[in-house]
């Protein structure tokens, strides 16, 4: 398929139901050190942001795959300040890496923090149907592959140093993307389990059952979840027009560890021990039996690498944030394969 690619530096293509001007969008994208690139084909339009500012200098490149939720990439507030949804600071790393993040289909790249921080809604107060239609593993993987293939052709990208990092739902997208993919030099999957979402529900129910005097109710929930998994048809495409059902089936009909088996290069798995949904990663050494697997486990940290803090009197304090420490470990592993600090 031939793609018509446009790199827009000052004027950006934007369909925004908030009537947000192109000039304002451009300002906030530039303010955060990004440029917008659109990949336009006959049937689709994919937008992503890149930190690349020197097209003549090839650098290692990180494709960061976000988790779930229909959120813009950049938020601005009433003062005119803006921030990205990157959970870690990228400025200190941008001289060494190109950072790439893909926009959600049907969701504007720039949104208001006051209105859109919990998820973008259209003028009718609803999640855009354009987003809902393509909020599935198949499309997100295709979207990421299209961007990856584009990056591989660019002179400003080191072809032997393209790294894919996926967090939460992005873990599953990254795993699927990696299958037999030689363009990915190293793979990082964060804060999800190596099976699917159903397995996460089952494990959480089993953990909760341990703290009850009778676990019969939890056992029923577990059996229902397992039956829902067993009843997923081999061909889920027959449900493609039932967007909610298709979305659910797309993420649960595959097992991420089976994708890891098809990736021959280095894999890093990271998670916090307070993130119950990620604890099944402890089974990966048994499932893979591969020497290309590294695991960074962070005691006391949750799904987003925050730590619950309590003072000497037992009072709850503001949680401490450790995403930057985690990404520093990831950077060291990407460049040198070092163990975490």
Coordinates of C-alpha atoms in Angstrom, one line a residue:
X1 CA 0.0 0.0 0.0
X2 CA 1.3 3.4 -0.9
X3 CA 1.1 6.0 1.9
X4 CA 1.1 9.7 1.4
X5 CA 3.1 11.1 4.2
X6 CA 3.2 14.7 5.3
X7 CA 5.5 16.2 7.9
X8 CA 3.8 19.4 9.2
X9 CA 6.0 21.8 11.2
X10 CA 3.8 24.9 11.6
X11 CA 0.4 24.0 10.3
X12 CA -1.3 20.7 11.3
X13 CA -4.2 18.8 9.9
X14 CA -6.8 18.7 12.6
X15 CA -10.4 17.6 12.9
X16 CA -11.4 18.8 16.3
X17 CA -14.9 18.8 17.6
X18 CA -13.9 21.5 20.2
X19 CA -13.2 23.9 17.4
X20 CA -9.6 24.1 18.7
X21 CA -7.6 26.1 16.1
X22 CA -4.7 24.6 14.1
X23 CA -2.5 27.4 15.3
X24 CA -3.2 26.7 19.0
X25 CA -2.7 23.0 18.5
X26 CA 0.6 23.7 16.8
X27 CA 1.7 26.0 19.7
X28 CA 1.1 23.3 22.3
X29 CA 2.7 20.5 20.2
X30 CA 5.8 22.7 19.7
X31 CA 5.7 23.9 23.3
X32 CA 6.3 20.3 24.4
X33 CA 9.1 19.7 22.0
X34 CA 7.2 17.6 19.4
X35 CA 6.4 17.7 15.7
X36 CA 3.3 16.0 14.2
X37 CA 3.5 13.5 11.4
X38 CA 0.4 12.2 9.5
X39 CA 0.4 8.9 7.6
X40 CA -2.6 9.1 5.2
X41 CA -3.9 6.2 3.2
X42 CA -7.1 5.6 1.2
X43 CA -8.8 4.0 4.2
X44 CA -7.1 5.5 7.3
X45 CA -5.2 8.4 8.7
X46 CA -2.7 7.9 11.5
X47 CA -1.1 10.8 13.4
X48 CA 1.8 10.6 15.8
X49 CA 4.2 12.9 17.5
X50 CA 8.0 12.8 17.3
X51 CA 10.7 14.6 19.2
X52 CA 13.0 14.5 16.2
X53 CA 14.4 17.9 15.4
X54 CA 17.4 16.9 13.2
X55 CA 16.5 14.8 10.2
X56 CA 20.1 14.4 9.2
X57 CA 21.2 12.7 12.5
X58 CA 20.1 9.1 13.0
X59 CA 19.3 8.2 16.6
X60 CA 17.9 5.3 18.5
X61 CA 14.1 5.6 18.6
X62 CA 11.6 4.7 21.2
X63 CA 8.0 3.9 20.1
X64 CA 5.9 4.3 23.3
X65 CA 2.6 2.6 23.3
X66 CA 0.1 4.0 25.7
X67 CA -2.4 2.2 27.9
X68 CA -6.2 2.4 27.6
X69 CA -8.6 5.4 27.8
X70 CA -9.6 8.0 25.2
X71 CA -7.2 10.8 26.1
X72 CA -5.3 13.4 24.1
X73 CA -1.5 13.3 24.2
X74 CA -1.1 16.9 25.3
X75 CA -3.2 18.8 27.9
X76 CA -3.3 22.6 28.3
X77 CA -4.8 24.6 31.2
X78 CA -6.3 28.0 31.6
X79 CA -2.9 29.6 32.1
X80 CA -1.6 28.5 28.7
X81 CA 0.7 25.9 30.2
X82 CA 0.7 22.4 28.8
X83 CA 2.1 18.9 29.6
X84 CA 2.2 15.6 27.7
X85 CA 0.7 12.3 28.9
X86 CA 4.2 10.7 28.9
X87 CA 4.4 9.4 32.5
X88 CA 8.1 10.1 32.7
X89 CA 10.2 13.1 31.9
X90 CA 11.7 12.7 28.4
X91 CA 13.6 16.0 28.1
X92 CA 16.8 14.6 29.5
X93 CA 16.7 11.6 27.1
X94 CA 15.6 13.4 23.9
X95 CA 19.2 14.2 22.9
X96 CA 19.9 10.4 22.9
X97 CA 16.6 9.1 21.6
X98 CA 13.8 10.0 19.3
X99 CA 10.5 9.5 21.2
X100 CA 7.4 8.5 19.2
X101 CA 3.8 8.4 20.6
X102 CA 0.7 7.6 18.5
X103 CA -2.5 9.6 18.7
X104 CA -5.8 7.8 19.5
X105 CA -7.9 7.4 16.5
X106 CA -10.8 9.8 16.7
X107 CA -9.3 11.7 19.7
X108 CA -7.6 15.1 19.2
X109 CA -3.9 15.3 20.0
X110 CA -4.4 18.4 22.2
X111 CA -7.1 18.7 24.8
X112 CA -8.1 20.8 27.9
X113 CA -6.9 19.5 31.2
X114 CA -10.1 20.7 32.9
X115 CA -12.4 18.9 30.4
X116 CA -10.4 16.0 29.0
X117 CA -8.1 14.7 31.7
X118 CA -10.4 11.8 32.5
X119 CA -11.1 11.1 28.8
X120 CA -12.2 13.1 25.8
X121 CA -15.9 13.5 25.1
X122 CA -17.5 15.1 22.0
X123 CA -20.0 17.9 21.9
X124 CA -22.7 15.5 22.8
X125 CA -20.8 14.4 25.9
X126 CA -20.0 11.0 24.4
X127 CA -16.8 9.1 23.5
X128 CA -16.4 9.6 19.7
X129 CA -17.7 6.7 17.7
X130 CA -14.6 6.9 15.5
X131 CA -12.5 6.0 18.6
X132 CA -14.9 3.2 19.7
X133 CA -14.9 1.5 16.3
X134 CA -11.1 1.1 16.4
X135 CA -10.5 0.6 20.1
X136 CA -9.3 -3.0 19.6
X137 CA -6.1 -5.0 19.6
X138 CA -6.2 -5.7 15.9
X139 CA -6.4 -2.0 14.9
X140 CA -4.0 -0.7 17.6
X141 CA -1.4 -3.3 16.4
X142 CA -1.9 -2.4 12.7
X143 CA -1.6 1.3 13.7
X144 CA 1.7 0.7 15.5
X145 CA 3.0 -1.5 12.7
X146 CA 2.3 1.3 10.2
X147 CA 4.2 3.8 12.3
X148 CA 7.0 1.3 12.9
X149 CA 7.4 0.6 9.1
X150 CA 7.4 4.4 8.5
X151 CA 10.1 4.9 11.1
X152 CA 12.2 2.1 9.6
X153 CA 12.5 4.0 6.3
X154 CA 13.6 7.3 7.8
X155 CA 17.2 8.5 7.7
X156 CA 16.9 10.0 11.2
X157 CA 16.1 6.6 12.7
X158 CA 18.9 4.1 13.5
X159 CA 17.5 0.9 11.9
X160 CA 19.2 -1.4 14.4
X161 CA 18.0 0.6 17.5
X162 CA 14.2 0.8 17.3
X163 CA 12.8 0.0 20.7
X164 CA 9.1 -0.6 21.5
X165 CA 7.9 0.2 25.0
X166 CA 4.3 -0.6 25.9
X167 CA 2.5 0.2 29.2
X168 CA -0.7 -1.5 30.5
X169 CA -2.9 -2.0 27.4
X170 CA 0.2 -1.0 25.5
X171 CA 1.9 -4.1 26.9
X172 CA -0.5 -6.3 24.9
X173 CA -0.2 -4.1 21.7
X174 CA 3.6 -4.3 22.0
X175 CA 3.6 -8.0 22.5
X176 CA 1.4 -8.6 19.4
X177 CA 3.4 -6.2 17.3
X178 CA 6.6 -8.0 18.2
X179 CA 5.6 -11.4 16.6
X180 CA 8.3 -12.3 14.1
X181 CA 9.1 -8.6 13.8
X182 CA 12.8 -8.1 12.9
X183 CA 12.5 -4.3 12.9
X184 CA 12.2 -4.2 16.7
X185 CA 15.7 -4.3 18.4
X186 CA 14.4 -4.6 22.0
X187 CA 10.9 -5.0 23.5
X188 CA 9.7 -3.6 26.8
X189 CA 6.3 -4.5 28.3
X190 CA 5.1 -2.9 31.5
X191 CA 2.3 -3.4 34.0
X192 CA 0.0 -6.1 32.6
X193 CA 0.0 -9.9 32.7
X194 CA 1.4 -12.3 30.2
X195 CA -2.0 -13.9 29.4
X196 CA -5.0 -11.6 28.9
X197 CA -7.6 -9.5 30.7
X198 CA -9.7 -12.5 31.7
X199 CA -6.6 -14.0 33.5
X200 CA -6.3 -10.7 35.3
X201 CA -9.9 -10.9 36.6
X202 CA -9.4 -14.5 37.6
X203 CA -6.3 -13.8 39.6
X204 CA -7.8 -10.8 41.3
X205 CA -10.8 -12.8 42.3
X206 CA -8.6 -15.6 43.7
X207 CA -6.6 -13.1 45.8
X208 CA -9.7 -11.5 47.2
X209 CA -11.1 -14.9 48.0
X210 CA -8.2 -15.6 50.3
X211 CA -9.3 -12.9 52.7
X212 CA -12.9 -14.2 53.0
X213 CA -14.4 -16.9 55.2
X214 CA -16.2 -18.4 52.2
X215 CA -15.0 -18.1 48.7
X216 CA -17.9 -19.7 46.9
X217 CA -19.1 -16.4 45.4
X218 CA -15.6 -15.7 44.1
X219 CA -15.4 -19.2 42.7
X220 CA -18.6 -18.6 40.7
X221 CA -17.1 -15.3 39.3
X222 CA -14.0 -17.2 38.3
X223 CA -15.9 -19.9 36.6
X224 CA -18.0 -17.3 34.7
X225 CA -14.8 -15.5 33.6
X226 CA -13.2 -18.8 32.4
X227 CA -16.3 -19.8 30.5
X228 CA -16.4 -16.4 28.8
X229 CA -12.8 -17.0 27.7
X230 CA -13.5 -20.6 26.5
X231 CA -16.5 -19.4 24.5
X232 CA -14.6 -16.8 22.4
X233 CA -15.0 -18.1 18.8
X234 CA -12.0 -18.8 16.6
X235 CA -13.1 -16.2 14.1
X236 CA -14.0 -13.1 16.0
X237 CA -14.4 -11.1 12.8
X238 CA -18.1 -12.1 12.8
X239 CA -18.5 -9.7 15.7
X240 CA -16.7 -6.8 14.0
X241 CA -19.8 -4.6 13.9
X242 CA -20.5 -5.1 17.6
X243 CA -17.7 -2.8 18.7
X244 CA -17.9 -3.5 22.4
X245 CA -17.9 -7.2 22.0
X246 CA -15.2 -7.2 19.3
X247 CA -13.0 -5.0 21.4
X248 CA -13.3 -7.4 24.4
X249 CA -12.7 -10.5 22.3
X250 CA -9.7 -8.9 20.5
X251 CA -7.8 -8.5 23.8
X252 CA -8.9 -11.8 25.3
X253 CA -8.6 -14.2 22.3
X254 CA -4.8 -14.0 22.4
X255 CA -2.2 -14.7 25.1
X256 CA 0.7 -12.2 25.2
X257 CA 3.3 -14.8 26.3
X258 CA 2.6 -16.7 23.0
X259 CA 3.6 -13.5 21.2
X260 CA 6.8 -13.4 23.2
X261 CA 7.7 -16.9 22.0
X262 CA 7.7 -15.5 18.4
X263 CA 10.2 -12.6 19.3
X264 CA 13.8 -13.6 19.2
X265 CA 15.4 -10.5 20.5
X266 CA 15.8 -9.1 24.1
X267 CA 12.6 -8.7 26.1
X268 CA 12.3 -6.7 29.3
X269 CA 9.2 -7.0 31.6
X270 CA 8.6 -4.5 34.4
X271 CA 5.9 -4.3 37.0
X272 CA 5.3 -3.3 40.6
X273 CA 4.4 -5.8 43.3
X274 CA 1.4 -3.7 44.4
X275 CA -0.1 -4.2 40.9
X276 CA -2.1 -7.4 41.3
X277 CA -3.0 -7.6 37.6
X278 CA 0.7 -7.8 36.8
X279 CA 1.9 -10.5 39.2
X280 CA 1.4 -13.4 36.8
X281 CA 4.5 -12.1 35.1
X282 CA 6.3 -14.2 37.8
X283 CA 5.4 -17.2 35.7
X284 CA 7.1 -15.9 32.5
X285 CA 10.4 -17.7 33.2
X286 CA 8.4 -21.0 33.3
X287 CA 6.4 -20.1 30.2
X288 CA 9.2 -18.9 28.0
X289 CA 12.3 -20.7 29.2
X290 CA 14.3 -18.2 27.2
X291 CA 17.6 -16.4 27.8
X292 CA 16.4 -13.2 26.1
X293 CA 14.0 -12.4 29.0
X294 CA 14.9 -9.8 31.7
X295 CA 12.5 -8.9 34.5
X296 CA 12.6 -5.7 36.6
X297 CA 10.3 -6.1 39.6
X298 CA 9.6 -3.1 41.9
X299 CA 8.5 -3.8 45.4
X300 CA 5.8 -1.7 46.9
X301 CA 5.0 0.1 43.6
X302 CA 1.6 0.0 41.9
X303 CA 0.3 -0.1 38.3
X304 CA 1.7 3.4 37.6
X305 CA 4.8 3.0 39.7
X306 CA 3.6 5.0 42.7
X307 CA 4.2 4.0 46.3
X308 CA 1.8 4.4 49.1
X309 CA 3.4 6.5 51.9
X310 CA 2.4 6.5 55.6
X311 CA 3.9 8.6 58.4
X312 CA 5.1 7.3 61.8
X313 CA 1.6 7.8 63.2
X314 CA 0.0 5.7 60.5
X315 CA -1.5 8.7 58.6
X316 CA -1.8 8.4 54.9
X317 CA 0.5 10.7 53.0
X318 CA 0.6 11.6 49.3
X319 CA 2.0 8.7 47.3
X320 CA 5.5 9.0 45.9
X321 CA 6.0 8.8 42.2
X322 CA 8.7 6.5 40.7
X323 CA 8.0 6.4 37.0
X324 CA 11.2 8.4 36.3
X325 CA 13.3 5.9 38.2
X326 CA 11.8 3.0 36.4
X327 CA 12.4 4.6 33.0
X328 CA 16.0 5.3 33.9
X329 CA 16.4 1.6 34.5
X330 CA 14.8 0.9 31.1
X331 CA 17.1 3.4 29.4
X332 CA 20.1 1.7 30.9
X333 CA 18.8 -1.7 29.8
X334 CA 18.1 -0.5 26.2
X335 CA 21.6 0.9 25.8
X336 CA 23.7 -1.4 27.8
X337 CA 21.6 -4.3 29.1
X338 CA 22.5 -3.2 32.7
X339 CA 20.5 -4.5 35.7
X340 CA 18.2 -2.1 37.4
X341 CA 19.5 0.3 40.0

